[in-house]
């Protein structure tokens, strides 16, 4: 490779990498835990969802709602949760203006979670097992927090108004730069890719250790990381990618484009003001279609003009991955006549869009091989974290030279110090918040926010103040070991769901989270003892005065 | 094992055969598409973990066997 190309790749890789390092670590770390989203939710609620069959409780839900609202002529959207244990329910005002008067439509931005509703409409989460509803904030848990942290959704609330959610924009930019860093990293390493494929020399000098770790884990895990960079960009900033197509092909009507891509389903049914005769058994209706689509799972249900003669119900379903990796199905039925207006099988009638979407979603969420594959995805996610940390360390040690100006070396150190403090404190802070959600009486969205972000700030500042990377490493390892061990203990104390109890009850989702944190605690404790016993000296040049030649090195141990 | 270690070609053949068997098991368990993707992801994880921990020699063959038994037990019990 000629020098010019090498330099282009090298600088693009370095600059894009160091700019996104800390944020990308947050995305990888939180995303890795999000593979266990359902288990974390079950753990926090102390309510196992394993092996439960949830009988459709829609009739019960509609009956309950009818005691507070006149349901005639309303539209309902049910967004079912992945395990089928519940659903988000969106109920609009009635189309019948004698029942309720629809309010003038407000200027639409992107719809947010837990959005406000007027008194005549509702948006809530409904749990099928105990038939209870809760609003978004009340049912917010660590699973949702970590899931949303992995695309920086919390940053949307900082009040920076640039016409698009700030957090999503940052996450999208980071994912895009990550793509650059990946491709240029591979090109940089291309000539040595074969000879150094398995080369890791942990007993060599530090720069070699970080470089080997960075390149070997980066190359072996390259397909995984590339998939996440591409699917991440597509998932988080698809509106940026799709806007030109909407302008070119759909005259700027992005709703139509999204409908063509099978994201939205517009069901326009004229209201007739003629009440439908008879009753509607929604449980039976849903069960019938679930039986018809045996290898699939119903994901969404739309009801239009409830109990009007024109009433229609539309269902969407996705195939189980072992039956069909790609595909999506839907059916729309006129309830009064029983006529099926349109239908597409989830398992047989797959099209190109189904294939692309299945690739993007399954590969990003790792939901096509059960828990064992999620564990594999989790491990690869942690390997991504190791690649990022080693990248930061390379950046520091490669610039720690006598020839480098003192102010630049100071900047490099403080940048690395800040990045590493932010990154390494995530595990202890996460386990601390897991403990707190079990120990506090009232836990909702704001409590989780305060606990997580304030403890992150305090620990991050403390680690930075140490101004000593090896000590930072040892402190976080020790804290992580203690706090991770505290997670199953806090669960046992607060709910009585000790590991042996969850084992006996077959509550393996709750057991899994306790076991995961026990393994993390054991790993951190083991790493701590090895680091104390074996780590070789880590030196950086003094930051207190400019060197004439090589001045006294600040010697610290790792 | 010693014979295999001394003969890289046989070593590679055995490794290739084991990989094919593992891939076939993934496909039979998860279906064609899911199984093939799963096999690639598992291969990446195994490669990353092996390369990262092998030089430290924390685990000998006994350690690996114990880990394997633990994993199989968990798999059978929890799944």
Coordinates of C-alpha atoms in Angstrom, one line a residue:
Chain A
X1 CA 0.0 0.0 0.0
X2 CA 1.4 3.4 -0.9
X3 CA 2.1 6.0 1.7
X4 CA -0.6 8.4 0.6
X5 CA -3.4 5.8 0.9
X6 CA -2.0 4.5 4.1
X7 CA -2.0 8.1 5.6
X8 CA -5.5 8.7 4.5
X9 CA -6.8 5.5 6.0
X10 CA -4.7 6.0 9.1
X11 CA -5.9 9.5 9.9
X12 CA -9.5 8.8 9.0
X13 CA -9.4 5.8 11.3
X14 CA -7.7 7.6 14.1
X15 CA -9.8 10.8 14.0
X16 CA -13.2 9.1 13.5
X17 CA -12.3 6.5 16.1
X18 CA -11.2 8.9 18.9
X19 CA -14.1 11.3 18.3
X20 CA -16.7 8.6 18.8
X21 CA -14.8 6.3 21.3
X22 CA -16.6 7.1 24.5
X23 CA -20.1 7.4 23.0
X24 CA -19.6 4.2 21.0
X25 CA -18.5 2.4 24.2
X26 CA -21.8 3.5 25.8
X27 CA -23.7 2.3 22.8
X28 CA -21.9 -1.1 22.8
X29 CA -22.1 -1.6 26.6
X30 CA -25.7 -0.7 27.0
X31 CA -26.6 -2.5 23.7
X32 CA -24.9 -5.7 25.0
X33 CA -27.0 -5.7 28.1
X34 CA -30.1 -5.0 26.0
X35 CA -29.8 -8.4 24.5
X36 CA -31.3 -9.5 27.8
X37 CA -34.0 -6.9 27.8
X38 CA -36.9 -9.3 28.6
X39 CA -34.9 -11.0 31.4
X40 CA -33.9 -7.7 33.0
X41 CA -37.6 -6.6 32.9
X42 CA -38.7 -9.9 34.5
X43 CA -35.8 -9.6 37.1
X44 CA -36.8 -6.0 38.1
X45 CA -40.5 -6.8 38.4
X46 CA -39.8 -10.1 40.2
X47 CA -42.3 -11.8 37.8
X48 CA -41.0 -14.5 35.5
X49 CA -42.4 -14.7 32.0
X50 CA -40.7 -18.0 31.2
X51 CA -43.0 -20.7 29.8
X52 CA -46.2 -18.7 30.4
X53 CA -48.9 -18.9 27.8
X54 CA -50.8 -15.7 27.8
X55 CA -54.4 -16.1 26.9
X56 CA -55.6 -13.2 24.9
X57 CA -57.3 -10.8 27.4
X58 CA -58.5 -8.3 24.8
X59 CA -62.2 -8.7 25.8
X60 CA -61.4 -8.0 29.4
X61 CA -59.3 -4.9 28.4
X62 CA -62.1 -3.6 26.1
X63 CA -64.7 -4.2 28.9
X64 CA -62.5 -2.3 31.4
X65 CA -62.1 0.6 29.0
X66 CA -65.8 0.7 28.3
X67 CA -66.4 1.5 31.9
X68 CA -64.5 4.7 31.6
X69 CA -65.0 5.6 27.9
X70 CA -67.7 5.2 25.3
X71 CA -65.8 3.0 22.8
X72 CA -68.1 3.4 19.9
X73 CA -66.3 4.5 16.8
X74 CA -62.8 4.6 18.3
X75 CA -59.6 3.3 16.7
X76 CA -57.2 1.1 18.6
X77 CA -53.6 0.1 17.9
X78 CA -52.1 -2.7 19.9
X79 CA -48.3 -3.0 19.8
X80 CA -47.5 -6.4 21.3
X81 CA -44.4 -7.0 23.3
X82 CA -41.9 -9.5 22.0
X83 CA -42.7 -12.3 24.4
X84 CA -46.4 -11.8 24.1
X85 CA -46.6 -10.9 27.7
X86 CA -48.3 -7.5 27.1
X87 CA -49.0 -4.7 24.8
X88 CA -48.8 -1.0 24.3
X89 CA -52.3 0.2 23.6
X90 CA -53.1 3.4 21.7
X91 CA -56.7 4.4 21.8
X92 CA -57.9 7.4 19.8
X93 CA -60.9 9.7 20.1
X94 CA -64.1 8.4 18.5
X95 CA -64.8 8.9 14.8
X96 CA -68.3 9.5 15.9
X97 CA -68.6 13.2 16.6
X98 CA -71.7 12.6 18.7
X99 CA -69.6 10.6 21.1
X100 CA -66.4 12.6 21.1
X101 CA -65.1 15.5 19.1
X102 CA -61.7 14.8 17.7
X103 CA -59.3 17.7 18.5
X104 CA -57.6 19.6 15.8
X105 CA -54.5 17.8 14.7
X106 CA -51.4 19.4 16.1
X107 CA -48.2 20.0 14.2
X108 CA -46.6 16.6 14.0
X109 CA -43.0 16.0 15.1
X110 CA -41.7 12.5 15.7
X111 CA -43.9 10.7 18.1
X112 CA -42.3 10.1 21.4
X113 CA -42.7 7.3 23.9
X114 CA -45.2 8.1 26.7
X115 CA -46.6 10.9 24.7
X116 CA -49.3 13.1 26.1
X117 CA -52.8 12.3 25.4
X118 CA -55.9 14.4 25.9
X119 CA -58.7 13.1 28.2
X120 CA -60.6 11.4 25.4
X121 CA -57.7 9.2 24.2
X122 CA -55.2 7.0 25.9
X123 CA -51.8 5.4 25.5
X124 CA -50.7 2.9 28.1
X125 CA -48.9 -0.5 28.6
X126 CA -51.1 -3.4 29.5
X127 CA -49.8 -6.6 31.1
X128 CA -51.7 -9.7 30.1
X129 CA -50.9 -11.9 33.2
X130 CA -52.3 -9.6 35.9
X131 CA -54.5 -7.6 33.5
X132 CA -53.1 -4.3 34.7
X133 CA -52.4 -1.1 32.9
X134 CA -49.7 1.3 33.6
X135 CA -48.4 4.5 31.9
X136 CA -45.1 4.5 30.2
X137 CA -43.2 6.2 33.1
X138 CA -44.5 3.9 35.8
X139 CA -43.7 0.7 33.8
X140 CA -40.2 2.1 32.9
X141 CA -37.5 -0.3 34.1
X142 CA -33.8 -0.9 33.7
X143 CA -34.4 -3.0 30.6
X144 CA -36.0 -0.1 28.9
X145 CA -33.4 2.3 30.3
X146 CA -30.4 0.4 29.0
X147 CA -32.2 -0.4 25.7
X148 CA -32.8 3.3 25.1
X149 CA -29.4 4.4 26.4
X150 CA -27.9 2.3 23.6
X151 CA -29.2 4.8 21.1
X152 CA -28.9 7.8 23.4
X153 CA -32.6 8.4 23.7
X154 CA -32.1 10.1 27.1
X155 CA -30.2 12.9 25.3
X156 CA -33.4 13.8 23.5
X157 CA -34.5 15.4 26.8
X158 CA -31.6 17.8 27.3
X159 CA -33.5 20.6 25.5
X160 CA -31.4 21.1 22.4
X161 CA -33.9 21.8 19.7
X162 CA -32.4 21.3 16.3
X163 CA -35.6 19.9 14.6
X164 CA -34.7 16.3 15.2
X165 CA -34.2 14.3 18.4
X166 CA -30.8 15.3 19.6
X167 CA -29.9 11.9 21.1
X168 CA -30.9 10.0 18.0
X169 CA -28.9 12.3 15.8
X170 CA -25.8 11.9 17.9
X171 CA -26.3 8.1 17.9
X172 CA -26.7 8.2 14.1
X173 CA -23.6 10.3 13.5
X174 CA -21.6 8.0 15.8
X175 CA -22.9 4.9 14.0
X176 CA -21.9 6.5 10.6
X177 CA -18.4 7.5 11.8
X178 CA -18.1 4.0 13.2
X179 CA -18.7 2.7 9.7
X180 CA -15.8 4.9 8.5
X181 CA -13.5 3.7 11.3
X182 CA -14.3 0.1 10.6
X183 CA -13.6 0.2 6.9
X184 CA -10.5 2.3 7.2
X185 CA -9.3 0.1 10.0
X186 CA -9.6 -3.0 7.9
X187 CA -7.9 -1.3 4.9
X188 CA -5.0 -0.2 7.2
X189 CA -4.5 -3.7 8.5
X190 CA -5.1 -5.4 5.1
X191 CA -1.5 -6.3 4.3
X192 CA -1.0 -8.0 7.7
X193 CA -4.4 -9.5 7.9
X194 CA -3.3 -13.0 7.3
X195 CA 0.0 -13.0 9.2
X196 CA -1.4 -11.3 12.2
X197 CA -4.8 -12.9 12.3
X198 CA -4.4 -14.6 15.6
X199 CA -1.5 -12.5 16.9
X200 CA -1.9 -11.3 20.5
X201 CA 1.2 -10.8 22.7
X202 CA 0.1 -9.7 26.2
X203 CA 3.6 -10.1 27.6
X204 CA 5.1 -7.6 25.2
X205 CA 5.4 -3.8 25.7
X206 CA 2.1 -2.0 26.3
X207 CA 1.8 -0.4 22.9
X208 CA 2.1 -3.9 21.3
X209 CA -0.5 -5.3 23.8
X210 CA -3.0 -2.6 22.9
X211 CA -2.3 -2.7 19.2
X212 CA -2.6 -6.5 19.0
X213 CA -5.8 -6.5 21.0
X214 CA -7.3 -3.8 18.9
X215 CA -6.4 -5.3 15.6
X216 CA -7.0 -9.0 16.4
X217 CA -10.4 -8.4 18.0
X218 CA -11.3 -5.8 15.4
X219 CA -10.5 -8.2 12.5
X220 CA -12.1 -11.3 13.9
X221 CA -15.2 -9.4 15.0
X222 CA -15.3 -7.2 11.9
X223 CA -18.4 -8.8 10.3
X224 CA -20.3 -8.4 13.6
X225 CA -19.3 -4.8 14.1
X226 CA -19.9 -4.0 10.4
X227 CA -23.4 -5.4 10.7
X228 CA -24.1 -3.3 13.8
X229 CA -22.7 -0.1 12.2
X230 CA -24.8 -0.6 9.1
X231 CA -28.0 -1.7 10.8
X232 CA -27.5 0.9 13.5
X233 CA -27.4 3.7 10.9
X234 CA -30.4 2.2 9.1
X235 CA -32.4 1.9 12.3
X236 CA -31.6 5.2 14.0
X237 CA -31.3 7.7 11.1
X238 CA -33.4 6.0 8.4
X239 CA -35.3 9.2 7.9
X240 CA -32.1 10.9 6.7
X241 CA -31.4 8.0 4.3
X242 CA -35.0 7.9 3.1
X243 CA -35.8 11.5 2.7
X244 CA -34.1 11.9 -0.7
X245 CA -36.1 8.8 -1.9
X246 CA -39.3 10.3 -0.6
X247 CA -38.6 13.5 -2.5
X248 CA -37.6 11.8 -5.7
X249 CA -40.1 9.0 -5.9
X250 CA -43.0 10.0 -3.6
X251 CA -43.2 13.8 -4.1
X252 CA -42.0 14.3 -0.6
X253 CA -44.7 12.2 0.9
X254 CA -42.6 10.2 3.4
X255 CA -45.7 8.4 4.9
X256 CA -46.2 6.7 1.5
X257 CA -42.6 5.7 1.4
X258 CA -42.8 4.2 4.8
X259 CA -46.0 2.4 3.9
X260 CA -44.2 0.9 0.8
X261 CA -41.5 -0.2 3.1
X262 CA -44.1 -1.9 5.3
X263 CA -43.4 0.2 8.3
X264 CA -46.7 2.0 8.5
X265 CA -50.1 0.7 7.6
X266 CA -52.7 3.3 6.7
X267 CA -56.2 1.9 7.1
X268 CA -58.8 4.4 6.1
X269 CA -62.3 3.4 6.7
X270 CA -65.2 5.8 6.4
X271 CA -67.4 6.0 9.4
X272 CA -71.0 5.1 8.7
X273 CA -72.8 6.1 11.9
X274 CA -74.6 2.8 11.8
X275 CA -73.8 0.7 14.9
X276 CA -72.8 -2.9 14.1
X277 CA -75.3 -5.5 15.1
X278 CA -74.2 -8.2 17.5
X279 CA -71.0 -8.4 19.6
X280 CA -67.4 -8.6 18.8
X281 CA -65.4 -11.4 20.5
X282 CA -61.8 -10.1 20.0
X283 CA -60.2 -12.9 21.9
X284 CA -61.7 -15.5 19.6
X285 CA -60.8 -13.4 16.6
X286 CA -57.2 -13.1 17.5
X287 CA -57.0 -16.8 18.5
X288 CA -58.4 -17.9 15.2
X289 CA -55.7 -16.0 13.3
X290 CA -53.0 -17.2 15.7
X291 CA -54.0 -20.8 15.0
X292 CA -54.0 -20.0 11.3
X293 CA -50.4 -18.6 11.5
X294 CA -49.0 -21.3 13.7
X295 CA -45.3 -20.6 13.2
X296 CA -45.8 -16.9 13.6
X297 CA -46.4 -14.4 16.3
X298 CA -48.9 -11.6 16.0
X299 CA -47.1 -8.3 16.5
X300 CA -49.7 -5.6 15.9
X301 CA -53.4 -5.3 15.9
X302 CA -55.3 -2.3 14.5
X303 CA -59.0 -1.8 15.1
X304 CA -60.8 0.8 13.1
X305 CA -64.3 2.3 13.8
X306 CA -65.0 0.1 16.8
X307 CA -68.5 -1.4 16.7
X308 CA -69.5 0.6 13.7
X309 CA -70.9 -1.2 10.7
X310 CA -67.7 -0.4 8.9
X311 CA -65.5 -1.8 11.6
X312 CA -62.3 -3.4 10.4
X313 CA -59.6 -5.3 12.3
X314 CA -56.1 -5.7 10.8
X315 CA -53.4 -8.0 12.2
X316 CA -49.7 -8.1 11.5
X317 CA -47.6 -11.1 12.3
X318 CA -43.9 -12.1 12.0
X319 CA -42.7 -15.6 11.5
X320 CA -40.7 -17.4 14.2
X321 CA -37.0 -17.3 13.0
X322 CA -36.7 -21.1 13.0
X323 CA -39.7 -21.4 10.7
X324 CA -38.7 -18.6 8.4
X325 CA -35.9 -16.1 8.8
X326 CA -37.6 -13.5 6.8
X327 CA -41.2 -12.6 6.2
X328 CA -44.2 -10.7 7.5
X329 CA -47.9 -11.3 7.2
X330 CA -51.0 -9.3 7.6
X331 CA -54.8 -9.7 7.3
X332 CA -57.6 -7.2 7.3
X333 CA -61.1 -8.3 8.0
X334 CA -64.4 -6.5 7.8
X335 CA -66.0 -7.6 11.1
X336 CA -69.7 -7.1 10.1
X337 CA -69.5 -9.3 7.0
X338 CA -66.6 -11.5 8.1
X339 CA -65.0 -10.9 4.8
X340 CA -61.2 -11.0 4.6
X341 CA -60.3 -7.9 2.7
X342 CA -56.6 -8.6 2.3
X343 CA -54.2 -11.2 3.5
X344 CA -50.5 -12.2 3.2
X345 CA -49.0 -15.2 4.9
X346 CA -46.1 -14.5 7.2
X347 CA -44.2 -17.7 6.3
X348 CA -45.0 -18.1 2.6
X349 CA -45.4 -14.8 0.8
X350 CA -42.1 -13.2 1.8
X351 CA -40.9 -10.4 -0.5
X352 CA -37.6 -8.5 -1.0
X353 CA -38.5 -5.9 1.7
X354 CA -39.2 -8.7 4.1
X355 CA -35.8 -10.1 3.4
X356 CA -33.9 -6.9 3.9
X357 CA -35.9 -5.9 7.1
X358 CA -35.4 -9.4 8.5
X359 CA -31.7 -9.2 8.0
X360 CA -31.5 -5.7 9.6
X361 CA -33.7 -6.5 12.6
X362 CA -32.6 -10.1 13.3
X363 CA -28.9 -9.4 13.0
X364 CA -29.2 -6.2 15.1
X365 CA -31.3 -7.7 17.9
X366 CA -29.8 -11.2 17.9
X367 CA -33.3 -12.6 18.4
X368 CA -33.1 -15.6 16.0
X369 CA -31.4 -18.2 18.2
X370 CA -32.8 -18.0 21.6
X371 CA -30.8 -17.2 24.8
X372 CA -27.6 -19.1 23.8
X373 CA -27.2 -16.9 20.8
X374 CA -28.0 -13.8 22.8
X375 CA -25.1 -14.7 25.2
X376 CA -22.9 -15.1 22.1
X377 CA -24.0 -11.6 20.9
X378 CA -23.4 -10.2 24.4
X379 CA -19.8 -11.6 24.4
X380 CA -19.1 -10.1 21.0
X381 CA -20.6 -6.8 22.2
X382 CA -18.1 -6.9 25.1
X383 CA -15.3 -7.6 22.6
X384 CA -16.4 -4.4 20.9
X385 CA -15.9 -2.6 24.2
X386 CA -12.4 -4.1 24.4
X387 CA -11.6 -2.9 20.9
X388 CA -12.7 0.7 21.8
X389 CA -10.7 0.7 25.1
X390 CA -7.6 -0.6 23.4
X391 CA -8.1 2.0 20.7
X392 CA -8.1 4.8 23.3
X393 CA -5.0 3.3 24.9
X394 CA -3.1 3.1 21.5
X395 CA -4.0 6.7 20.9
X396 CA -2.5 7.7 24.2
X397 CA 0.7 5.6 24.2
X398 CA 1.4 6.3 20.5
X399 CA 1.6 10.0 21.3
X400 CA 3.4 9.8 24.6
X401 CA 6.8 10.8 23.1
X402 CA 9.4 13.3 24.1
X403 CA 9.0 15.0 20.8
X404 CA 5.4 15.7 21.5
X405 CA 4.7 19.1 22.9
X406 CA 3.8 19.2 26.6
X407 CA 0.4 20.8 26.1
X408 CA -0.5 18.2 23.5
X409 CA 0.6 15.4 25.8
X410 CA -1.5 16.9 28.6
X411 CA -4.5 17.1 26.3
X412 CA -4.0 13.5 25.2
X413 CA -3.7 12.3 28.7
X414 CA -6.8 14.2 29.9
X415 CA -8.8 13.1 26.9
X416 CA -7.9 9.4 27.6
X417 CA -8.5 10.0 31.3
X418 CA -11.9 11.3 30.6
X419 CA -12.8 8.6 28.0
X420 CA -11.6 5.8 30.2
X421 CA -13.3 7.2 33.3
X422 CA -16.6 7.5 31.5
X423 CA -16.3 4.0 29.9
X424 CA -14.9 1.9 32.8
X425 CA -17.4 3.4 35.3
X426 CA -20.3 2.0 33.4
X427 CA -20.2 -1.5 34.8
X428 CA -20.1 -0.5 38.5
X429 CA -22.7 2.2 37.9
X430 CA -25.0 -0.2 36.1
X431 CA -24.8 -2.8 38.8
X432 CA -25.3 -0.1 41.4
X433 CA -28.5 1.0 39.7
X434 CA -29.6 -2.6 39.5
X435 CA -29.2 -2.8 43.3
X436 CA -31.0 0.5 43.9
X437 CA -34.0 -0.4 41.9
X438 CA -34.4 -3.4 44.2
X439 CA -33.8 -1.4 47.4
X440 CA -35.9 1.7 46.8
X441 CA -39.6 1.7 47.5
X442 CA -40.8 3.7 44.4
X443 CA -39.0 3.2 41.1
X444 CA -40.0 4.9 38.0
X445 CA -38.3 6.6 35.0
X446 CA -37.0 9.7 36.9
X447 CA -35.7 7.6 39.8
X448 CA -33.7 5.4 37.4
X449 CA -32.4 8.5 35.6
X450 CA -31.3 10.2 38.8
X451 CA -29.6 7.1 40.2
X452 CA -27.8 6.1 37.1
X453 CA -26.6 9.5 35.8
X454 CA -25.7 11.0 39.2
X455 CA -23.7 7.9 40.2
X456 CA -22.1 7.9 36.8
X457 CA -21.1 11.5 37.2
X458 CA -19.7 11.1 40.7
X459 CA -17.8 7.9 39.9
X460 CA -16.6 9.4 36.6
X461 CA -15.2 12.5 38.3
X462 CA -13.6 10.4 41.1
X463 CA -11.8 8.2 38.6
X464 CA -10.7 11.2 36.6
X465 CA -9.3 12.9 39.7
X466 CA -7.1 9.9 40.4
X467 CA -5.2 10.9 37.2
X468 CA -3.8 7.4 37.2
X469 CA -5.0 4.9 34.6
X470 CA -3.8 1.7 36.3
X471 CA -5.4 2.8 39.6
X472 CA -8.6 3.7 37.8
X473 CA -8.6 0.2 36.3
X474 CA -8.0 -1.4 39.7
X475 CA -10.7 0.7 41.4
X476 CA -13.3 -0.1 38.8
X477 CA -12.5 -3.8 38.9
X478 CA -12.9 -3.9 42.6
X479 CA -16.0 -1.8 42.6
X480 CA -17.5 -3.9 39.8
X481 CA -16.8 -7.1 41.7
X482 CA -18.4 -5.9 44.8
X483 CA -21.4 -4.2 43.2
X484 CA -22.1 -7.0 40.7
X485 CA -22.1 -9.4 43.6
X486 CA -24.6 -7.1 45.3
X487 CA -27.1 -7.5 42.5
X488 CA -28.4 -11.1 43.3
X489 CA -28.1 -10.3 47.0
X490 CA -30.3 -7.2 46.7
X491 CA -32.8 -9.2 44.7
X492 CA -32.8 -12.0 47.3
X493 CA -33.2 -9.5 50.2
X494 CA -35.9 -7.4 48.6
X495 CA -38.1 -10.1 47.0
X496 CA -37.0 -13.4 48.5
X497 CA -36.1 -14.5 45.0
X498 CA -32.7 -16.0 45.9
X499 CA -31.0 -18.0 43.2
X500 CA -32.0 -21.3 44.7
X501 CA -35.7 -20.2 44.8
X502 CA -35.8 -19.0 41.2
X503 CA -34.1 -22.3 40.2
X504 CA -36.8 -24.3 42.0
X505 CA -39.6 -22.1 40.6
X506 CA -38.2 -22.4 37.0
X507 CA -38.0 -18.6 36.9
X508 CA -34.9 -18.9 34.6
X509 CA -35.2 -15.3 33.3
X510 CA -34.7 -13.9 36.8
X511 CA -32.1 -16.6 37.6
X512 CA -30.2 -15.7 34.5
X513 CA -29.7 -12.0 35.4
X514 CA -28.5 -13.0 38.9
X515 CA -26.2 -15.6 37.4
X516 CA -24.9 -13.1 34.8
X517 CA -24.0 -10.6 37.5
X518 CA -22.4 -13.4 39.6
X519 CA -20.2 -14.3 36.6
X520 CA -19.3 -10.7 36.1
X521 CA -18.5 -10.3 39.7
X522 CA -16.3 -13.4 39.6
X523 CA -14.6 -12.3 36.4
X524 CA -13.8 -8.8 37.8
X525 CA -12.5 -10.3 41.1
X526 CA -10.3 -12.7 39.2
X527 CA -9.0 -9.9 36.9
X528 CA -8.4 -7.7 40.0
X529 CA -6.2 -10.4 41.6
X530 CA -4.3 -11.1 38.4
X531 CA -3.7 -7.4 37.7
X532 CA -2.4 -6.9 41.3
X533 CA -0.2 -9.9 41.1
X534 CA 1.2 -9.8 37.5
X535 CA 0.7 -6.6 35.7
X536 CA 3.8 -5.0 34.4
X537 CA 4.7 -1.3 34.9
X538 CA 2.8 1.2 32.9
X539 CA 4.8 4.4 32.2
X540 CA 3.8 7.7 30.7
X541 CA 6.1 10.8 30.5
X542 CA 5.7 13.4 33.2
X543 CA 3.0 16.0 32.5
X544 CA 4.4 18.5 34.9
X545 CA 7.2 20.1 32.8
X546 CA 8.5 20.0 29.3
X547 CA 11.2 17.4 28.7
X548 CA 14.6 18.3 27.6
X549 CA 15.3 14.8 26.7
X550 CA 13.6 12.0 28.5
X551 CA 12.6 13.4 31.9
X552 CA 11.5 11.4 34.9
X553 CA 8.7 9.1 34.1
X554 CA 5.8 8.9 36.4
X555 CA 5.8 5.2 37.1
X556 CA 2.7 3.5 38.1
X557 CA 1.7 0.0 38.2
X558 CA -1.0 -1.9 36.5
Chain B
X1 CA -3.8 -34.6 20.3
X2 CA -0.1 -34.6 20.0
X3 CA -0.3 -36.2 16.6
X4 CA -2.7 -33.6 15.5
X5 CA -0.6 -30.8 16.9
X6 CA 2.4 -32.2 14.9
X7 CA 0.5 -32.4 11.7
X8 CA -1.1 -29.0 10.8
X9 CA -2.9 -30.5 7.8
X10 CA -4.8 -33.0 9.9
X11 CA -5.4 -30.4 12.5
X12 CA -7.0 -28.2 9.9
X13 CA -9.1 -31.0 8.5
X14 CA -10.3 -31.9 12.0
X15 CA -11.1 -28.3 12.8
X16 CA -12.9 -27.9 9.5
X17 CA -14.9 -31.1 10.1
X18 CA -15.9 -30.0 13.6
X19 CA -16.9 -26.6 12.2
X20 CA -19.1 -28.2 9.6
X21 CA -20.7 -30.5 12.1
X22 CA -21.4 -27.5 14.4
X23 CA -22.8 -25.5 11.5
X24 CA -25.1 -28.4 10.5
X25 CA -26.3 -28.7 14.1
X26 CA -27.0 -25.0 14.2
X27 CA -29.0 -25.3 10.9
X28 CA -30.9 -28.3 12.1
X29 CA -31.8 -26.5 15.4
X30 CA -32.5 -23.0 14.2
X31 CA -33.4 -23.4 10.5
X32 CA -31.3 -22.6 7.4
X33 CA -31.0 -18.8 7.6
X34 CA -30.9 -18.5 11.3
X35 CA -28.5 -21.4 11.7
X36 CA -26.0 -20.1 9.1
X37 CA -25.9 -16.7 10.6
X38 CA -25.7 -18.2 14.1
X39 CA -22.7 -20.4 13.0
X40 CA -20.8 -17.3 11.7
X41 CA -21.5 -15.3 14.9
X42 CA -20.5 -18.2 17.2
X43 CA -17.3 -18.7 15.1
X44 CA -16.4 -15.0 15.6
X45 CA -17.0 -15.2 19.4
X46 CA -15.0 -18.4 19.7
X47 CA -12.2 -16.9 17.8
X48 CA -12.2 -13.7 19.8
X49 CA -12.3 -15.4 23.2
X50 CA -9.7 -18.0 22.2
X51 CA -7.2 -15.4 20.9
X52 CA -7.7 -13.1 23.9
X53 CA -7.4 -15.6 26.7
X54 CA -5.1 -18.3 25.2
X55 CA -1.8 -16.5 25.7
X56 CA -2.5 -16.1 29.4
X57 CA -2.7 -19.9 29.9
X58 CA -5.4 -19.4 32.5
X59 CA -7.1 -22.6 31.4
X60 CA -5.6 -25.9 30.7
X61 CA -7.4 -28.8 29.0
X62 CA -9.1 -29.7 32.3
X63 CA -10.3 -26.1 32.8
X64 CA -11.8 -26.1 29.3
X65 CA -13.5 -29.4 29.9
X66 CA -15.0 -28.1 33.2
X67 CA -16.2 -25.0 31.4
X68 CA -17.7 -27.1 28.6
X69 CA -19.5 -29.3 31.1
X70 CA -20.9 -26.3 32.9
X71 CA -22.1 -24.9 29.6
X72 CA -23.7 -28.1 28.6
X73 CA -25.4 -28.5 32.0
X74 CA -26.8 -25.0 31.9
X75 CA -27.9 -25.5 28.3
X76 CA -29.8 -28.7 29.2
X77 CA -31.3 -27.4 32.4
X78 CA -32.3 -23.9 31.4
X79 CA -33.2 -24.5 27.8

